[in-house]
mmCIF file of C-alpha atoms and ligand atoms in Angstrom:
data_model
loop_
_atom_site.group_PDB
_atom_site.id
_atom_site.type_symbol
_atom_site.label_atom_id
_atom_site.label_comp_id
_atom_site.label_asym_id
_atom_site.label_seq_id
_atom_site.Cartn_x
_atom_site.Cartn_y
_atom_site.Cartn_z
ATOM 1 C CA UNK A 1 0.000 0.000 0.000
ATOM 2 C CA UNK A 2 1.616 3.420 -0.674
ATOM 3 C CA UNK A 3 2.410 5.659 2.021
ATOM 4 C CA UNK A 4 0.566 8.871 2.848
ATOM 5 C CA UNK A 5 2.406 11.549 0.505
ATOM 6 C CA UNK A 6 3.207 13.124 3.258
ATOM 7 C CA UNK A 7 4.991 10.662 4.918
ATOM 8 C CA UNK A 8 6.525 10.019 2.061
ATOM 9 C CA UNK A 9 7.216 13.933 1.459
ATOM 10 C CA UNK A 10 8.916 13.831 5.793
ATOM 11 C CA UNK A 11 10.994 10.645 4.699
ATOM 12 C CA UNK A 12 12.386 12.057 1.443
ATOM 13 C CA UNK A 13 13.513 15.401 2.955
ATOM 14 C CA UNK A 14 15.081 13.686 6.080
ATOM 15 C CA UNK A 15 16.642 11.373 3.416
ATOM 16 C CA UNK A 16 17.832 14.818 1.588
ATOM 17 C CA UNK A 17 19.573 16.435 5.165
ATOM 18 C CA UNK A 18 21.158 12.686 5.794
ATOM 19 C CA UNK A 19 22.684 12.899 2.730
ATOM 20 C CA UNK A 20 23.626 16.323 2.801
ATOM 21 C CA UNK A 21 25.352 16.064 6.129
ATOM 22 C CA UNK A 22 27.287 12.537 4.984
ATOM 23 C CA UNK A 23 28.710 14.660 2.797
ATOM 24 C CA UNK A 24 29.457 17.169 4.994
ATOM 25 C CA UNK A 25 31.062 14.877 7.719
ATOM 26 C CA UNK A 26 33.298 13.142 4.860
ATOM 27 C CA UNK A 27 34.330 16.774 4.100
ATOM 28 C CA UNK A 28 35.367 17.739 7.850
ATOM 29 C CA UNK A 29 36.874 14.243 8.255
ATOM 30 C CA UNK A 30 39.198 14.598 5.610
ATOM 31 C CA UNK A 31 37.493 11.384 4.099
ATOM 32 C CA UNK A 32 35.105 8.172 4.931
ATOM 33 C CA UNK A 33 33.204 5.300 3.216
ATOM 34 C CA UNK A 34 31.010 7.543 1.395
ATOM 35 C CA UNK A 35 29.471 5.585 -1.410
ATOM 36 C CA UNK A 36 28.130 3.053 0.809
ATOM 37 C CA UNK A 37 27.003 5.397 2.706
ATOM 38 C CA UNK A 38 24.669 7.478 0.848
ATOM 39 C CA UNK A 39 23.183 3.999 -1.298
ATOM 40 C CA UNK A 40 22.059 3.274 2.100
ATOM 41 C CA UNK A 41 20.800 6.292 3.343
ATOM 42 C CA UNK A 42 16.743 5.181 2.788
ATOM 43 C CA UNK A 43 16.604 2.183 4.483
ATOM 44 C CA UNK A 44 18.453 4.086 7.444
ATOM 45 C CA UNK A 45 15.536 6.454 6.704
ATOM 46 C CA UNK A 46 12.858 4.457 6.772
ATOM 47 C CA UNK A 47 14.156 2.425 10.168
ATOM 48 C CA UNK A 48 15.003 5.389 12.103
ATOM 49 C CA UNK A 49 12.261 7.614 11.039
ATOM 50 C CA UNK A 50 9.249 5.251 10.784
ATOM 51 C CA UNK A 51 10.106 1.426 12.182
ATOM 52 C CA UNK A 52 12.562 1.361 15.148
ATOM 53 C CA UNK A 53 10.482 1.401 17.942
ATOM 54 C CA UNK A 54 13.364 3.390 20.085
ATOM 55 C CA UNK A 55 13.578 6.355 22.788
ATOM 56 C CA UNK A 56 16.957 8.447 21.607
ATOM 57 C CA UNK A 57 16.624 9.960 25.172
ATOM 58 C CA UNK A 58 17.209 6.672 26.664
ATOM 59 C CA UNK A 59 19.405 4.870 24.511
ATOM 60 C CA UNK A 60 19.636 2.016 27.032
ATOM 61 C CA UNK A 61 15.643 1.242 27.275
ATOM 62 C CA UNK A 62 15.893 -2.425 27.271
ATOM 63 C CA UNK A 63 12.957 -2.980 25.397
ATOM 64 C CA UNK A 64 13.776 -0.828 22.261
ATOM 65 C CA UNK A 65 14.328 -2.629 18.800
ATOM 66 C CA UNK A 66 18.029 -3.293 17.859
ATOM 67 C CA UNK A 67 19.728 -2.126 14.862
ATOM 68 C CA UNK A 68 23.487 -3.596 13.401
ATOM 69 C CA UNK A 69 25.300 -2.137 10.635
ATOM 70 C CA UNK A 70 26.919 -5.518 9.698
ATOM 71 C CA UNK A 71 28.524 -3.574 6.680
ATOM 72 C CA UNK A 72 29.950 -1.534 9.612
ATOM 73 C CA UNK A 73 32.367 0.676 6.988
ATOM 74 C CA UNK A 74 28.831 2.812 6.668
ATOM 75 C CA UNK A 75 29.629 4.174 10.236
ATOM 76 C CA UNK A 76 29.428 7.607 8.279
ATOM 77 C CA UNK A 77 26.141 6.790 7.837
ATOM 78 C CA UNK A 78 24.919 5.670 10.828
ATOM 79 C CA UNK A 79 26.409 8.440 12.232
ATOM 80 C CA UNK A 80 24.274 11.123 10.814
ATOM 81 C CA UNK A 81 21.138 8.875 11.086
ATOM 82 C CA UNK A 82 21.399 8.662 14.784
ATOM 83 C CA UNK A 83 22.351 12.557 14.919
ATOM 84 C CA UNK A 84 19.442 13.571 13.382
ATOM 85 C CA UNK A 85 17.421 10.813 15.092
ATOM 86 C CA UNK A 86 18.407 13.049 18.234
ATOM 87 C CA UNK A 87 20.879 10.575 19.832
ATOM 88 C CA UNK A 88 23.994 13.299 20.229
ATOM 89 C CA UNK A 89 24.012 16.906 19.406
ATOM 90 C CA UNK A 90 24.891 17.105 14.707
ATOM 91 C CA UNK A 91 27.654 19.538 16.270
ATOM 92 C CA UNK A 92 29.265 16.221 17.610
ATOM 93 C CA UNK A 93 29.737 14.713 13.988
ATOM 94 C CA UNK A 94 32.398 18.226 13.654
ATOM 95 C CA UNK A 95 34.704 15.132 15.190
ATOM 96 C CA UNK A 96 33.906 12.290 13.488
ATOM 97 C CA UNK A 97 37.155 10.155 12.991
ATOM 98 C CA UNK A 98 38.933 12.474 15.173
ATOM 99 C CA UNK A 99 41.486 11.383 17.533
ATOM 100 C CA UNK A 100 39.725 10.784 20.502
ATOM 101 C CA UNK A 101 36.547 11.453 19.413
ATOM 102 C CA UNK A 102 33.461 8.935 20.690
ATOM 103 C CA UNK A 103 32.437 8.820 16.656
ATOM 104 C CA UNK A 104 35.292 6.224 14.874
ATOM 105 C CA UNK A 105 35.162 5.287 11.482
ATOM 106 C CA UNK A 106 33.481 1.897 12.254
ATOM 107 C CA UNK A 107 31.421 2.782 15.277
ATOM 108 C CA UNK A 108 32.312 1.458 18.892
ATOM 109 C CA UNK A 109 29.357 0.304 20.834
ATOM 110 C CA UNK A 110 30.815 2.151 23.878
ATOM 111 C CA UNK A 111 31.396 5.138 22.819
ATOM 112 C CA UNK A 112 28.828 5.957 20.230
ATOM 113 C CA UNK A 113 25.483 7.090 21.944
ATOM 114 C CA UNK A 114 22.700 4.800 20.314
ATOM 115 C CA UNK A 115 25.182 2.124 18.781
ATOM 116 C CA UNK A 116 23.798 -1.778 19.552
ATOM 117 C CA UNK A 117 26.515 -3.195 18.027
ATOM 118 C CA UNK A 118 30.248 -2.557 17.378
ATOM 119 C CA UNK A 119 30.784 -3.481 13.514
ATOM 120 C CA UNK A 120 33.448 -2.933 11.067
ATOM 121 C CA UNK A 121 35.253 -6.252 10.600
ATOM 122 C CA UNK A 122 32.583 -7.514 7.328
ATOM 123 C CA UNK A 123 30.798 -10.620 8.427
ATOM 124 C CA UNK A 124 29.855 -10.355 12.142
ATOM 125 C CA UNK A 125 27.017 -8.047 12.069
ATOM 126 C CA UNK A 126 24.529 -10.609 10.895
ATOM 127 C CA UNK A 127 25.520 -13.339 13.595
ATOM 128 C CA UNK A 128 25.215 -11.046 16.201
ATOM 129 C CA UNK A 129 21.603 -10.011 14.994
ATOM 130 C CA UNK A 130 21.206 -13.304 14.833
ATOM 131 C CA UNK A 131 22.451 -13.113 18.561
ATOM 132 C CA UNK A 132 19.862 -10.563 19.358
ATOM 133 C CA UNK A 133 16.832 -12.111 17.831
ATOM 134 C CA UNK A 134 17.479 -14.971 20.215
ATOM 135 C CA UNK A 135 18.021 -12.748 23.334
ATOM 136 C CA UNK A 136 14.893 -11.180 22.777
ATOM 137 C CA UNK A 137 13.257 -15.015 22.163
ATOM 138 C CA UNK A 138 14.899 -16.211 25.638
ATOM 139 C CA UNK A 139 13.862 -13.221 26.938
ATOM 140 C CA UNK A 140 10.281 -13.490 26.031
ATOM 141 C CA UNK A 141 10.477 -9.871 24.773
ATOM 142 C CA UNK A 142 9.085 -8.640 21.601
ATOM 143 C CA UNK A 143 11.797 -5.901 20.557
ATOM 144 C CA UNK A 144 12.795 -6.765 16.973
ATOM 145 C CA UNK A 145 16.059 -6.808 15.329
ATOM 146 C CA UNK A 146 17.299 -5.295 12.267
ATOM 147 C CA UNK A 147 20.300 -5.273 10.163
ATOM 148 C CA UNK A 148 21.969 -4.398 7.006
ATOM 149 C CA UNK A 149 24.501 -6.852 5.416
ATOM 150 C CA UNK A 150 26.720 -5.108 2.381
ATOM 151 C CA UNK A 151 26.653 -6.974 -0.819
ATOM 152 C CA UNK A 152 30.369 -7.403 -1.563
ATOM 153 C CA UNK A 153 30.303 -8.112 2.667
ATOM 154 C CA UNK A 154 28.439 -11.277 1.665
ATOM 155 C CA UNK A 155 31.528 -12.513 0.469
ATOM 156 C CA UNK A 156 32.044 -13.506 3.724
ATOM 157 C CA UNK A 157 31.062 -17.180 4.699
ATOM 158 C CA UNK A 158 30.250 -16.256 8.087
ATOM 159 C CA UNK A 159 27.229 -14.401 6.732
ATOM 160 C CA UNK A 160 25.840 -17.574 5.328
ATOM 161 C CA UNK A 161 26.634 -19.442 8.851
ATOM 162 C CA UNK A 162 24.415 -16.603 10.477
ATOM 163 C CA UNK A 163 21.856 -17.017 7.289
ATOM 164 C CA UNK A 164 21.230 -20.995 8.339
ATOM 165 C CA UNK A 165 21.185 -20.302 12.055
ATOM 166 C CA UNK A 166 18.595 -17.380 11.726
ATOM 167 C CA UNK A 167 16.215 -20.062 9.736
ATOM 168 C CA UNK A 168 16.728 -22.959 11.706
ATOM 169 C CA UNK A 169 16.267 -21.033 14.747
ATOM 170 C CA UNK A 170 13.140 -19.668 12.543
ATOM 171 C CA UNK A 171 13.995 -15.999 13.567
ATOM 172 C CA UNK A 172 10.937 -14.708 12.557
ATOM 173 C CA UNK A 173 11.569 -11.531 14.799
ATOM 174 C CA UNK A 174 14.680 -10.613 12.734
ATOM 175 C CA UNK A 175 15.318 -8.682 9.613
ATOM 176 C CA UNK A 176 17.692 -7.702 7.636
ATOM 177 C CA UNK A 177 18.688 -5.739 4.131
ATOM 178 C CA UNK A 178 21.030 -6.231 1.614
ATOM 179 C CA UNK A 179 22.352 -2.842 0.348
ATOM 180 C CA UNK A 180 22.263 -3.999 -2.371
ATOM 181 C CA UNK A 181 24.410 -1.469 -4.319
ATOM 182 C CA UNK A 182 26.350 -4.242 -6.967
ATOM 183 C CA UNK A 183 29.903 -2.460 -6.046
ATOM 184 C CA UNK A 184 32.605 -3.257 -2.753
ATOM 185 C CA UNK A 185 35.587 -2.098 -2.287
ATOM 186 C CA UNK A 186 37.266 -2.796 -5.473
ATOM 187 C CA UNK A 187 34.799 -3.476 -8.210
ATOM 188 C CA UNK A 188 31.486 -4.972 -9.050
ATOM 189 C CA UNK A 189 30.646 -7.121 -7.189
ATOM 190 C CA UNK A 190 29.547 -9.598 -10.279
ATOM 191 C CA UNK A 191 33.354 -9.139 -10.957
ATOM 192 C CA UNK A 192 35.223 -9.591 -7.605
ATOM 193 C CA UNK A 193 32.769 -12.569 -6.718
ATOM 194 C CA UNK A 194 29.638 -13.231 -8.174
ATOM 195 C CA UNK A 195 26.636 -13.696 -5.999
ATOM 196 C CA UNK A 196 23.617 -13.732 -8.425
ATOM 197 C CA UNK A 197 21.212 -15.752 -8.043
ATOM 198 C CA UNK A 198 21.176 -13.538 -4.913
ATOM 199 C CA UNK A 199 17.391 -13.625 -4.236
ATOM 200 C CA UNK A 200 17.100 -17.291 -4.885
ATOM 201 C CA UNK A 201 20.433 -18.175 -2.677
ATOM 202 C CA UNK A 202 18.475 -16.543 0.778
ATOM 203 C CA UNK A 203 15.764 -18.146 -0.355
ATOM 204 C CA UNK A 204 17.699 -21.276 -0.210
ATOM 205 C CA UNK A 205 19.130 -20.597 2.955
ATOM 206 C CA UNK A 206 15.147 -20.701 4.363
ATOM 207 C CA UNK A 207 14.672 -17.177 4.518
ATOM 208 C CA UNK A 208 11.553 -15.243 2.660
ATOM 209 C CA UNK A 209 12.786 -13.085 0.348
ATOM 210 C CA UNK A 210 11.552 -9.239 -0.992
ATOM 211 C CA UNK A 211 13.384 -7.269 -3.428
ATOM 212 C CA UNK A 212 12.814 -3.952 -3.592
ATOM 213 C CA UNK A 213 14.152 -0.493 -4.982
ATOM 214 C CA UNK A 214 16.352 0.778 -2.163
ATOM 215 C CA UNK A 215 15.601 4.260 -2.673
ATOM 216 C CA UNK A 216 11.623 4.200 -3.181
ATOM 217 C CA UNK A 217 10.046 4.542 0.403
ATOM 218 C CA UNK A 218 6.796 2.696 -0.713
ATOM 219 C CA UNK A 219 8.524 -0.645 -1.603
ATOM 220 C CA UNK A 220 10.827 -0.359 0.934
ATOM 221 C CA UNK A 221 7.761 -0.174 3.590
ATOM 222 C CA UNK A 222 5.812 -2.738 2.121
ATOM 223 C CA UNK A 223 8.522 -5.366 2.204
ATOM 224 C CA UNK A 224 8.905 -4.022 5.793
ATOM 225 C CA UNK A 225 5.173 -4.583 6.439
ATOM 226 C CA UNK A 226 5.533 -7.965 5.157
ATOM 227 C CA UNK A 227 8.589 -8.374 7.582
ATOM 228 C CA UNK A 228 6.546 -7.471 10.816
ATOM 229 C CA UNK A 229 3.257 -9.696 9.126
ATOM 230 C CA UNK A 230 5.628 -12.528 8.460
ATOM 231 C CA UNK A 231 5.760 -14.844 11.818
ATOM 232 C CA UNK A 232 7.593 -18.031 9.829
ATOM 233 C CA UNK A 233 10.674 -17.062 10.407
ATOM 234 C CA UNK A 234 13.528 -14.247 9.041
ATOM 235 C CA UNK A 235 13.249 -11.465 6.381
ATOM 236 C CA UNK A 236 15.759 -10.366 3.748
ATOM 237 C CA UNK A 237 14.945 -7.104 1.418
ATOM 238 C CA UNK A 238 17.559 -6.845 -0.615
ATOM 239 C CA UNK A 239 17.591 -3.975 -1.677
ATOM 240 C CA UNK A 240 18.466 -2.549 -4.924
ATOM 241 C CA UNK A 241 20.846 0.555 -4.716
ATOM 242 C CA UNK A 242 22.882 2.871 -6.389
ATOM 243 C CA UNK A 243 26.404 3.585 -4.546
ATOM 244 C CA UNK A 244 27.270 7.481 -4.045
ATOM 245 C CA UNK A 245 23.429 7.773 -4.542
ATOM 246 C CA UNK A 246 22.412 11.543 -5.140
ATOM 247 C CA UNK A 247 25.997 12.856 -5.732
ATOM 248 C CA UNK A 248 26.710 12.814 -9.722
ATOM 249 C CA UNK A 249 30.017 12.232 -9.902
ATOM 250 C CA UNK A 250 30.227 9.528 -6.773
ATOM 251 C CA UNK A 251 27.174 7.331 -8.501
ATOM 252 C CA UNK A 252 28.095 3.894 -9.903
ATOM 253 C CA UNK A 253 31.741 4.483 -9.434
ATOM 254 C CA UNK A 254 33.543 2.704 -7.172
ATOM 255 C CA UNK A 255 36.466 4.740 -7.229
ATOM 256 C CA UNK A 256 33.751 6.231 -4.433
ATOM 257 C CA UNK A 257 33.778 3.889 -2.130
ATOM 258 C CA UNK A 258 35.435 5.842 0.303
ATOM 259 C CA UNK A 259 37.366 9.570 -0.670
ATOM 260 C CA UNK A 260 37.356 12.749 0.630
ATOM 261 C CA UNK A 261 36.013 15.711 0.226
ATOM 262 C CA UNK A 262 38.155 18.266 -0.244
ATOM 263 C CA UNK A 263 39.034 21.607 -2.414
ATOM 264 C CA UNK A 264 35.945 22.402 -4.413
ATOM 265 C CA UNK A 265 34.359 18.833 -4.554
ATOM 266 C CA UNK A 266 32.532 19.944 -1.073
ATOM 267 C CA UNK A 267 30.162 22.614 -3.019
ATOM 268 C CA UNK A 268 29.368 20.612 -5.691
ATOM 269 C CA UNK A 269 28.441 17.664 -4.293
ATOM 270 C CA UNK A 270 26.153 19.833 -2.170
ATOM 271 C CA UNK A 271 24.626 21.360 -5.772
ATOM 272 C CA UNK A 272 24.136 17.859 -6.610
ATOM 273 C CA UNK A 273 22.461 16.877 -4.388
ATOM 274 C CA UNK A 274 20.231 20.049 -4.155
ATOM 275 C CA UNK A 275 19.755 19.225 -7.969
ATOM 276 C CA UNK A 276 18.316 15.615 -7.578
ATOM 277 C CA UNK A 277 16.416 16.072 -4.328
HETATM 278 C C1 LIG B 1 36.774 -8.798 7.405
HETATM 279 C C2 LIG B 1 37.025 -7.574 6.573
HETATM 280 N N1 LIG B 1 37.720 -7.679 5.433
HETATM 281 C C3 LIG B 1 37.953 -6.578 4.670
HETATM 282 C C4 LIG B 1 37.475 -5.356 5.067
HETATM 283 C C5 LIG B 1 37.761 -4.129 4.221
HETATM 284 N N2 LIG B 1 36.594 -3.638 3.521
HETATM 285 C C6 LIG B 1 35.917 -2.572 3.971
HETATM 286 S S1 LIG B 1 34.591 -2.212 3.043
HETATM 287 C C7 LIG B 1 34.903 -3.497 1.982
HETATM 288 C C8 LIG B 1 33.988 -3.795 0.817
HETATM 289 C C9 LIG B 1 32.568 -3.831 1.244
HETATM 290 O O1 LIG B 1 31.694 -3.978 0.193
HETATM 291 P P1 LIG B 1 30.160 -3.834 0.443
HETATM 292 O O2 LIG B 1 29.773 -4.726 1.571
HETATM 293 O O3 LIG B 1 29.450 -4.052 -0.842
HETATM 294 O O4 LIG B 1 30.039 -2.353 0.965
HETATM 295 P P2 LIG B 1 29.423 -1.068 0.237
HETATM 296 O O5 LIG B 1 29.716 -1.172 -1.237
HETATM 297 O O6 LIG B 1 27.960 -1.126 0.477
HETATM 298 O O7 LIG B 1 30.080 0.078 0.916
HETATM 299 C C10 LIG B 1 36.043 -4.177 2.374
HETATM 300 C C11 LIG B 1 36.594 -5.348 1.675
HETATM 301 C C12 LIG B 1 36.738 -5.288 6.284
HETATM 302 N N3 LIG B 1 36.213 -4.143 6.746
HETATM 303 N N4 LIG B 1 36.509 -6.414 7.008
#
């Protein structure tokens, strides 16, 4: 069903100041993972502005859903999300990557206000979701847990360990994305290491399966919908992205994957995305 325009009208602008400030961070920072970043910046949208049942004020309310960046290189990301979520003051992000500052690269669980999950080394994030979604079954509480895998991070065989735990345990409570953005660090990702049939591989693995266009809030809350409906067992959307999405000259390159920001590349990476907003 398609979301009330003006939800969707309050997701796309948030979407628009995420982006804007990723790239403003990755200026101040001198660089970060920047492509990655901004292909994911909806579904960070859509989680922390519609689905994550959370309270920024109390970051440590025991009941509130979870949330693990496995692809934890998007820390850039996450970062603004959780800024303009109301976690920390935006001023904070002025020291992202800074020596000493509480915001790293890959974001540290104790030091990061509103971070579940340390992540950064590709492959964990989805076993300790995994990890989660049975606390919360032991538990006998009904937070939910959500995660998003990288594409080129599914490389990693620990990511298909987690995939056959999460059915067998029939994780029904768990869901998680595929930024699906068809670049890593080096390549394509149909280059470095193939992974179509992608869709047909979870579905192997015992998970159900939605694909949907990563950047179009409707699809991306139906397949959510169907996640919450869906009491069989775990969810993966993988969703379809573009990398550097909403800069020009960062899209579908992935000399992008992380760079800085520098000179006059600040301004018109701004423009651009003032132009496709
Ligand atoms: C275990 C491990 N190996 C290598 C890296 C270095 N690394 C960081 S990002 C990346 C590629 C990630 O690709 P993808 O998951 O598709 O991320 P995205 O394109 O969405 O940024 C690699 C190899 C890492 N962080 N962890």
């Amino acid at each position: 069903m398609p979301l009330p325009a003006e939800e969707r009208a309050r997701l796309k602008r948030i979407a628009f100041e995420i982006r804007q400030q990723i790239v403003d961070v990755t200026a101040w920072s001198g660089g970060a993972h920047i492509g990655g970043a901004l292909s994911m910046t909806d579904i960070l949208t859509i989680l922390y502005f519609k689905y994550l049942n959370i309270e920024p004020a109390q970051p440590d309310w025991p009941d509130r859903d979870r949330f693990v960046l496995s692809k934890g290189h998007g820390g850039v990301g996450h970062a603004v999300a959780l800024a303009h979520r109301g976690y920390f003051p935006k001023e904070d992000l002025r020291e992202f990557n800074a020596t000493g500052s509480k915001l790293g690269m890959h974001l540290d669980s104790r030091k990061a206000v509103g971070v579940d999950v340390s992540t950064g080394s590709m492959g964990h994030g989805l076993s300790q979701a995994v990890g989660l979604a049975l606390a919360a079954r032991v538990l006998r509480k009904n937070w939910r847990t959500y995660c998003i895998v990288g594409d080129g991070e599914s490389n990693e065989g620990s990511i298909w360990e987690a995939a056959m735990a999460a059915h067998h345990y029939k994780l029904a409570n768990l869901t998680a994305f595929c930024d699906r953005n068809h670049m890593m660090i080096d390549g394509l990702t149909e280059e470095v290491m193939g992974l179509e049939p992608l869709a047909a591989k979870w579905t192997a693995f015992g998970w159900q399966v939605r694909s949907v266009n990563g950047h179009d809030f409707d699809e991306l809350a139906d397949a959510v919908e169907f996640a919450l409906a869906n009491a069989d067992g775990p969810v993966m959307i993988i969703a379809d992205t573009v990398k550097g999405k909403g800069v020009d000259f960062m899209e579908n390159d992935p000399a992008w994957h992380y760079g800085g920001l520098g000179g006059e590349l600040l301004a018109k990476a701004r423009a651009s995305l003032e132009r496709m907003a």
